[in-house]
Structures are given as C-alpha cells and as structure tokens.
Coordinates of C-alpha atoms and ligand atoms in Angstrom, one line a residue:
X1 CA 0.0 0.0 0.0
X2 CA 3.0 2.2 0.6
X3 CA 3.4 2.0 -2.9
X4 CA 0.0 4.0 -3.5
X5 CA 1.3 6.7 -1.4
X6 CA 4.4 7.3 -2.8
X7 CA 2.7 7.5 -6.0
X8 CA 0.3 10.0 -5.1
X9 CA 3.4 12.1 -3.2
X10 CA 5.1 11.8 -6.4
X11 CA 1.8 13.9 -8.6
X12 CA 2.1 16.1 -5.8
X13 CA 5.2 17.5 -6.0
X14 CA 5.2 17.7 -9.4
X15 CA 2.7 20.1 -9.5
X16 CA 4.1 21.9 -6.3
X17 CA 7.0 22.2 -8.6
X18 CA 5.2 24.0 -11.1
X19 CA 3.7 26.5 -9.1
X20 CA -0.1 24.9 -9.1
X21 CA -0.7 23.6 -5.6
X22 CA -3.6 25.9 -4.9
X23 CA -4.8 26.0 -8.1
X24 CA -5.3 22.1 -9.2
X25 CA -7.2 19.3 -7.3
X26 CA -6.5 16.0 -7.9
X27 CA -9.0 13.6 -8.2
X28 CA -8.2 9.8 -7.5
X29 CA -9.8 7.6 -9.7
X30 CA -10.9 4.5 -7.5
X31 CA -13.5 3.2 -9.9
X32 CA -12.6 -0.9 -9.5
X33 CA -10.6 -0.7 -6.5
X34 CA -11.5 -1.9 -3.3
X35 CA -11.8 -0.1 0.3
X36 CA -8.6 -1.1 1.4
X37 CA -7.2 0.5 -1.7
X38 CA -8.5 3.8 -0.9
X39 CA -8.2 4.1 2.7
X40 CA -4.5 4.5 3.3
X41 CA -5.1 7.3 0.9
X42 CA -8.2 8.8 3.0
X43 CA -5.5 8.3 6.2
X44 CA -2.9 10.3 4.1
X45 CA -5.1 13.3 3.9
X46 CA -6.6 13.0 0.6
X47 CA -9.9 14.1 0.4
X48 CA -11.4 14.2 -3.9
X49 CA -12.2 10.6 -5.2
X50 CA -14.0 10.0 -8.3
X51 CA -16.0 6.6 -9.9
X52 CA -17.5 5.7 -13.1
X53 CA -20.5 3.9 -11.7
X54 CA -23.4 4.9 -9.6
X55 CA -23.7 1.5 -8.4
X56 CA -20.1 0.5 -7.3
X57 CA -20.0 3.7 -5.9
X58 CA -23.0 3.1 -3.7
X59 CA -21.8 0.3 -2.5
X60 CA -18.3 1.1 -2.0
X61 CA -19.0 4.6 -0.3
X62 CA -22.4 5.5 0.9
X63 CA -22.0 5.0 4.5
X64 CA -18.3 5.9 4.8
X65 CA -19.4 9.3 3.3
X66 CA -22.3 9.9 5.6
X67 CA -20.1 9.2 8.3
X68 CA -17.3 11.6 6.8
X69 CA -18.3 14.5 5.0
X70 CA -15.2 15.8 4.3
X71 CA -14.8 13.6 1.3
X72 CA -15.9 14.5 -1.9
X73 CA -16.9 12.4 -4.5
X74 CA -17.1 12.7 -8.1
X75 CA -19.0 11.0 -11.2
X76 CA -16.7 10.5 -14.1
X77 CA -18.6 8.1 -15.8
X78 CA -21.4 8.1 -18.3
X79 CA -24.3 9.1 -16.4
X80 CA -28.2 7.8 -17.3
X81 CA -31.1 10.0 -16.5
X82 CA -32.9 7.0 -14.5
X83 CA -29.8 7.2 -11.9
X84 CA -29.6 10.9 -11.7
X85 CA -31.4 10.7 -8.6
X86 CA -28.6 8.1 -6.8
X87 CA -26.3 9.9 -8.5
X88 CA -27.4 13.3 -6.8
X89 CA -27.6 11.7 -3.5
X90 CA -24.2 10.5 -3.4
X91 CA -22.2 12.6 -5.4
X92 CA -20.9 16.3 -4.9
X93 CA -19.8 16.6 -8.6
X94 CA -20.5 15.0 -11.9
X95 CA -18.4 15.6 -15.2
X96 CA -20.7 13.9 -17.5
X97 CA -23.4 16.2 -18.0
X98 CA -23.9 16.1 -22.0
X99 CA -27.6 16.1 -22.3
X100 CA -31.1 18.0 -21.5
X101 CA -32.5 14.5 -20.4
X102 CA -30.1 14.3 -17.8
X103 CA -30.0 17.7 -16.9
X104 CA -33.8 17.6 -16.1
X105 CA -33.7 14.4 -14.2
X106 CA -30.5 16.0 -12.1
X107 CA -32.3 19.6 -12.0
X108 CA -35.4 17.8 -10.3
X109 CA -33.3 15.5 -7.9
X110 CA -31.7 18.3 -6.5
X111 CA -35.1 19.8 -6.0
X112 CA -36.6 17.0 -4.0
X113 CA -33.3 16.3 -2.1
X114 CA -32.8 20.1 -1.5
X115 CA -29.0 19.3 -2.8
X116 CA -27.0 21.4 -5.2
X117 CA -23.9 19.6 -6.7
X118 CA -21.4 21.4 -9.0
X119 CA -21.1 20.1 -12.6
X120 CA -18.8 19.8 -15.6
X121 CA -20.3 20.1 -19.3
X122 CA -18.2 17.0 -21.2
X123 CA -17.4 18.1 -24.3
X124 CA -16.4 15.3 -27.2
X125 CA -13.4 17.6 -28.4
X126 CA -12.2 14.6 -30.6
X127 CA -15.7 14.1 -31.8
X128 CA -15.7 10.4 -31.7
X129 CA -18.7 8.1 -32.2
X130 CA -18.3 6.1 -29.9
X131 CA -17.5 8.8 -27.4
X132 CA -20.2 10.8 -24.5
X133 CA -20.1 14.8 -24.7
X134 CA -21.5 17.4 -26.5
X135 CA -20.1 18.8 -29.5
X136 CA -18.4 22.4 -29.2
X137 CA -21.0 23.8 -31.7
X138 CA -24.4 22.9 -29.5
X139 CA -22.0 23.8 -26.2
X140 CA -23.2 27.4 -25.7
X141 CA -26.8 26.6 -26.2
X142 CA -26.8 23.5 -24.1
X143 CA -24.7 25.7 -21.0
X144 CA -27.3 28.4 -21.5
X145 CA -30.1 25.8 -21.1
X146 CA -28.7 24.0 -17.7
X147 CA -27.9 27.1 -16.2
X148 CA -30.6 29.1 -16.8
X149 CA -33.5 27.2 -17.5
X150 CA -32.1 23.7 -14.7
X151 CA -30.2 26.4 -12.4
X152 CA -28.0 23.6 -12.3
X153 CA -24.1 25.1 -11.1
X154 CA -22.0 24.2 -14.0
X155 CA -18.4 25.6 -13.0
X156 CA -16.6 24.4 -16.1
X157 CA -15.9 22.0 -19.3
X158 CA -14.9 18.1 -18.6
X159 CA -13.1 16.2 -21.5
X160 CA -11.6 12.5 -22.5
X161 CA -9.5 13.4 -25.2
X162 CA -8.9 10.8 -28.0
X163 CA -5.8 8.3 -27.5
X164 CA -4.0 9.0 -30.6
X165 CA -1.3 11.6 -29.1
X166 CA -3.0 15.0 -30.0
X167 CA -4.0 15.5 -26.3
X168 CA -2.5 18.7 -26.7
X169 CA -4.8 19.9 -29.4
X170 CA -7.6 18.9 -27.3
X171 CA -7.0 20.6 -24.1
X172 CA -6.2 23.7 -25.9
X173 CA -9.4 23.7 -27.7
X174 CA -11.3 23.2 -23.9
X175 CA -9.4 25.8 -22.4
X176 CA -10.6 28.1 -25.1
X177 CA -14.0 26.7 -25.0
X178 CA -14.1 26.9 -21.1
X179 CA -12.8 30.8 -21.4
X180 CA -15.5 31.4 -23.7
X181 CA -18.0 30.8 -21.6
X182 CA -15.7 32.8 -18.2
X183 CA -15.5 29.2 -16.6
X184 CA -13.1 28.8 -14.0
X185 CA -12.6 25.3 -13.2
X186 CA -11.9 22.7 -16.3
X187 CA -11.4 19.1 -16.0
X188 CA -8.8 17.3 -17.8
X189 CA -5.9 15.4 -17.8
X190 CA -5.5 11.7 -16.5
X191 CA -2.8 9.3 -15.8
X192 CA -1.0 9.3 -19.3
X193 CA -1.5 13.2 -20.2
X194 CA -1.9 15.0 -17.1
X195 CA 1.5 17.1 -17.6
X196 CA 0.1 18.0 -20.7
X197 CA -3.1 19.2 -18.7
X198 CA -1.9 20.8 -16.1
X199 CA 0.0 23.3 -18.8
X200 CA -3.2 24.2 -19.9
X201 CA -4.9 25.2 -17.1
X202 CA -6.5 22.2 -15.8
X203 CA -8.0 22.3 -11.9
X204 CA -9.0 19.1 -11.5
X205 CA -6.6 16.3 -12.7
X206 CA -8.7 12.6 -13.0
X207 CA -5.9 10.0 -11.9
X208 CA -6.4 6.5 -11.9
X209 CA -4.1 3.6 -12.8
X210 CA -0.7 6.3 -11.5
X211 CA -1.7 6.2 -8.4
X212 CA -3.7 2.9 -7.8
X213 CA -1.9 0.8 -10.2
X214 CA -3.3 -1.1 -13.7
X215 CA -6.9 -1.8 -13.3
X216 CA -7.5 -5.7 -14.0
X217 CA -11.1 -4.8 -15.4
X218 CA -13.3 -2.0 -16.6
Ligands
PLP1 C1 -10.9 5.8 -15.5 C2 -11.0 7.3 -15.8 C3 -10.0 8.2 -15.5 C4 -8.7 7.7 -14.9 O1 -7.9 7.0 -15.9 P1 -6.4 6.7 -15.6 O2 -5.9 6.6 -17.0 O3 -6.4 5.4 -14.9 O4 -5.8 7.8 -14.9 C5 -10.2 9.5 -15.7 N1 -11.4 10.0 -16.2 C6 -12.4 9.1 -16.5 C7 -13.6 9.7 -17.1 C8 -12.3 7.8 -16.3 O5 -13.3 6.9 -16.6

C-alpha cells in the first residue's frame, strides 16, 4: 500500500514544482478498486475521489461518506437519467453532464433532495462516435439551457481526449471553450497526459491507474 502513497506524493510535488498547488485538485480515480485501496489514501489526507459507476460507488462509499463529509466524490462516468437521482444523492460533482435528459432528471433531484452539486459540461473535443459529450457547436446553447433554465451550477468543461497523441490539441481547444464561456474550473488530464493538462490550465486532474496501479477490469 506504501506504494500507492508514494505515488500519489510523487503527482504532488510535481505540481508543487510547477507552481499549481492551490490552483489544481486531484481527483483519484478509484472506480474498481477496493476499500482497502482507498483508505491508506483517505488516512494520508486525501480528500477528492472519483467513480464511473453509480452502483459500485454506492456500495463502496455511501455509509463511509455519511459518516465523513469531508470527502468528496465525483462521477466521471457516463451518467443515465434514471440514476440521476442516486447519482445526486451520493455525489458532490458530476463531469458527465452532455444532455437536457439528464439535466432535467439531475435539476429535479436536487429539488426534492434540496441538494446542489457542481457540474462539468463534457465536451467530445475529438468528436468520436463512440465517445459521450457534446459537441463544441451545441455547447453554448446547451450551457445556457442548464444554467438558466435547470439552475443547475455548471463551474466548467470536462473532457476525455482521444488516445491517438493530439492531447494537446484537445486541451487547448477546452481551455478556449471553457474561457468562452468565463469558466473557471476545467477538468482534464488523466494518468498518461496529465503534464500535458496541467500546462493548460486544468484544476482538476482525474488519476487512476498512477496512483492505484493497472486496473485488471473495466
Ligand atoms: C478511469 C477514468 C479516469 C482515470 O484514468 P487513468 O488513465 O487510470 O488515470 C479519468 N477519467 C475518466 C472519465 C475515467 O473513466
């Protein structure tokens, strides 16, 4: 386990060394890791953690976050309207807001649950099929919609770029995007590119496999 921490330490001061401590947040992926992963890091300080799944993050942190609310938890994953409500109740950010479906069924949960969680818009910068996320031409439209029409507190642009060694490009064009629109916060940059990210602004960094090790399934 010492391993994880020394990993962690390791992001750390690389961004200390750049000059961005108080200005990025890193997220640790834990989505198919176990408690006993994620506890030595919880001892350590840490507080941000982020999953892909409403259900394994139910089950995995529901009662350790009632009983600690100084963790916060975040939805990276693709997000479908019938779990916005679980996902509301659990979460204190999601990154995967891309449609008005969802942003209706999250508008209304946080409405009955008298909850208000801070969102990413995730834009599909690459623009591939197979890919969630708006596309950059419907992103002003679709912002207007959940902010003023869902009152939902969107505080900046998510991304995934595509694998192909352009992550550059892609950040750039969020950071642009996420000006645009006088967003503060933007959320990019994982394990392989996070360097990359942090060089173009990024405040919240989503790191899985560098810190946790390779995931032996999705
Ligand atoms: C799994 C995942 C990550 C972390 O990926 P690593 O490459 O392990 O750092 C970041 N963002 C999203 C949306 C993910 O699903």
């Amino acid at each position: 386990m010492n391993t994880i921490i020394d990993r962690y330490n390791k992001i750390n001061s690389f961004i200390n060394e750049q000059g961005k401590k108080d200005l990025v947040n890193v997220i640790a992926i834990s989505k198919t890791f176990t408690f006993d992963y994620i506890k030595p890091l919880i001892d350590h300080g840490h507080k941000h953690f982020g999953e892909n799944k409403v259900q394994e993050a139910l089950l995995k942190w529901r009662v350790f976050k009632k009983n600690n609310a100084s963790i916060k938890l975040h939805m990276v994953g693709k997000l479908q309207s019938n779990k916005a409500k679980k996902a509301v109740e659990l979460f204190d950010f999601i990154h995967s807001l891309d449609n008005e479906k969802l942003a209706i069924s999250l508008s209304d949960a946080e409405q009955k649950l008298s909850k208000n969680l801070k969102y990413f818009i995730q834009v599909n910068t690459g623009l591939e099929k197979q890919k969630s996320g708006i596309s950059s031409a419907s992103l002003n439209e679709f912002y207007n919609y959940c902010v003023r029409e869902k009152k939902l507190d969107v505080i900046g642009l998510m991304s995934i770029p595509p694998n192909d060694g352009n992550s550059d490009m892609h950040f750039k064009t969020l950071a642009e995007l996420n000006s645009s629109l006088s967003l503060r916060d933007i959320s990019m940059g994982m394990s392989n590119d996070y360097k990359n990210a942090l060089n173009h602004g990024s405040t919240f960094l989503r790191i899985g496999s560098s810190i946790f090790g390779k995931r032996s399934k999705e």
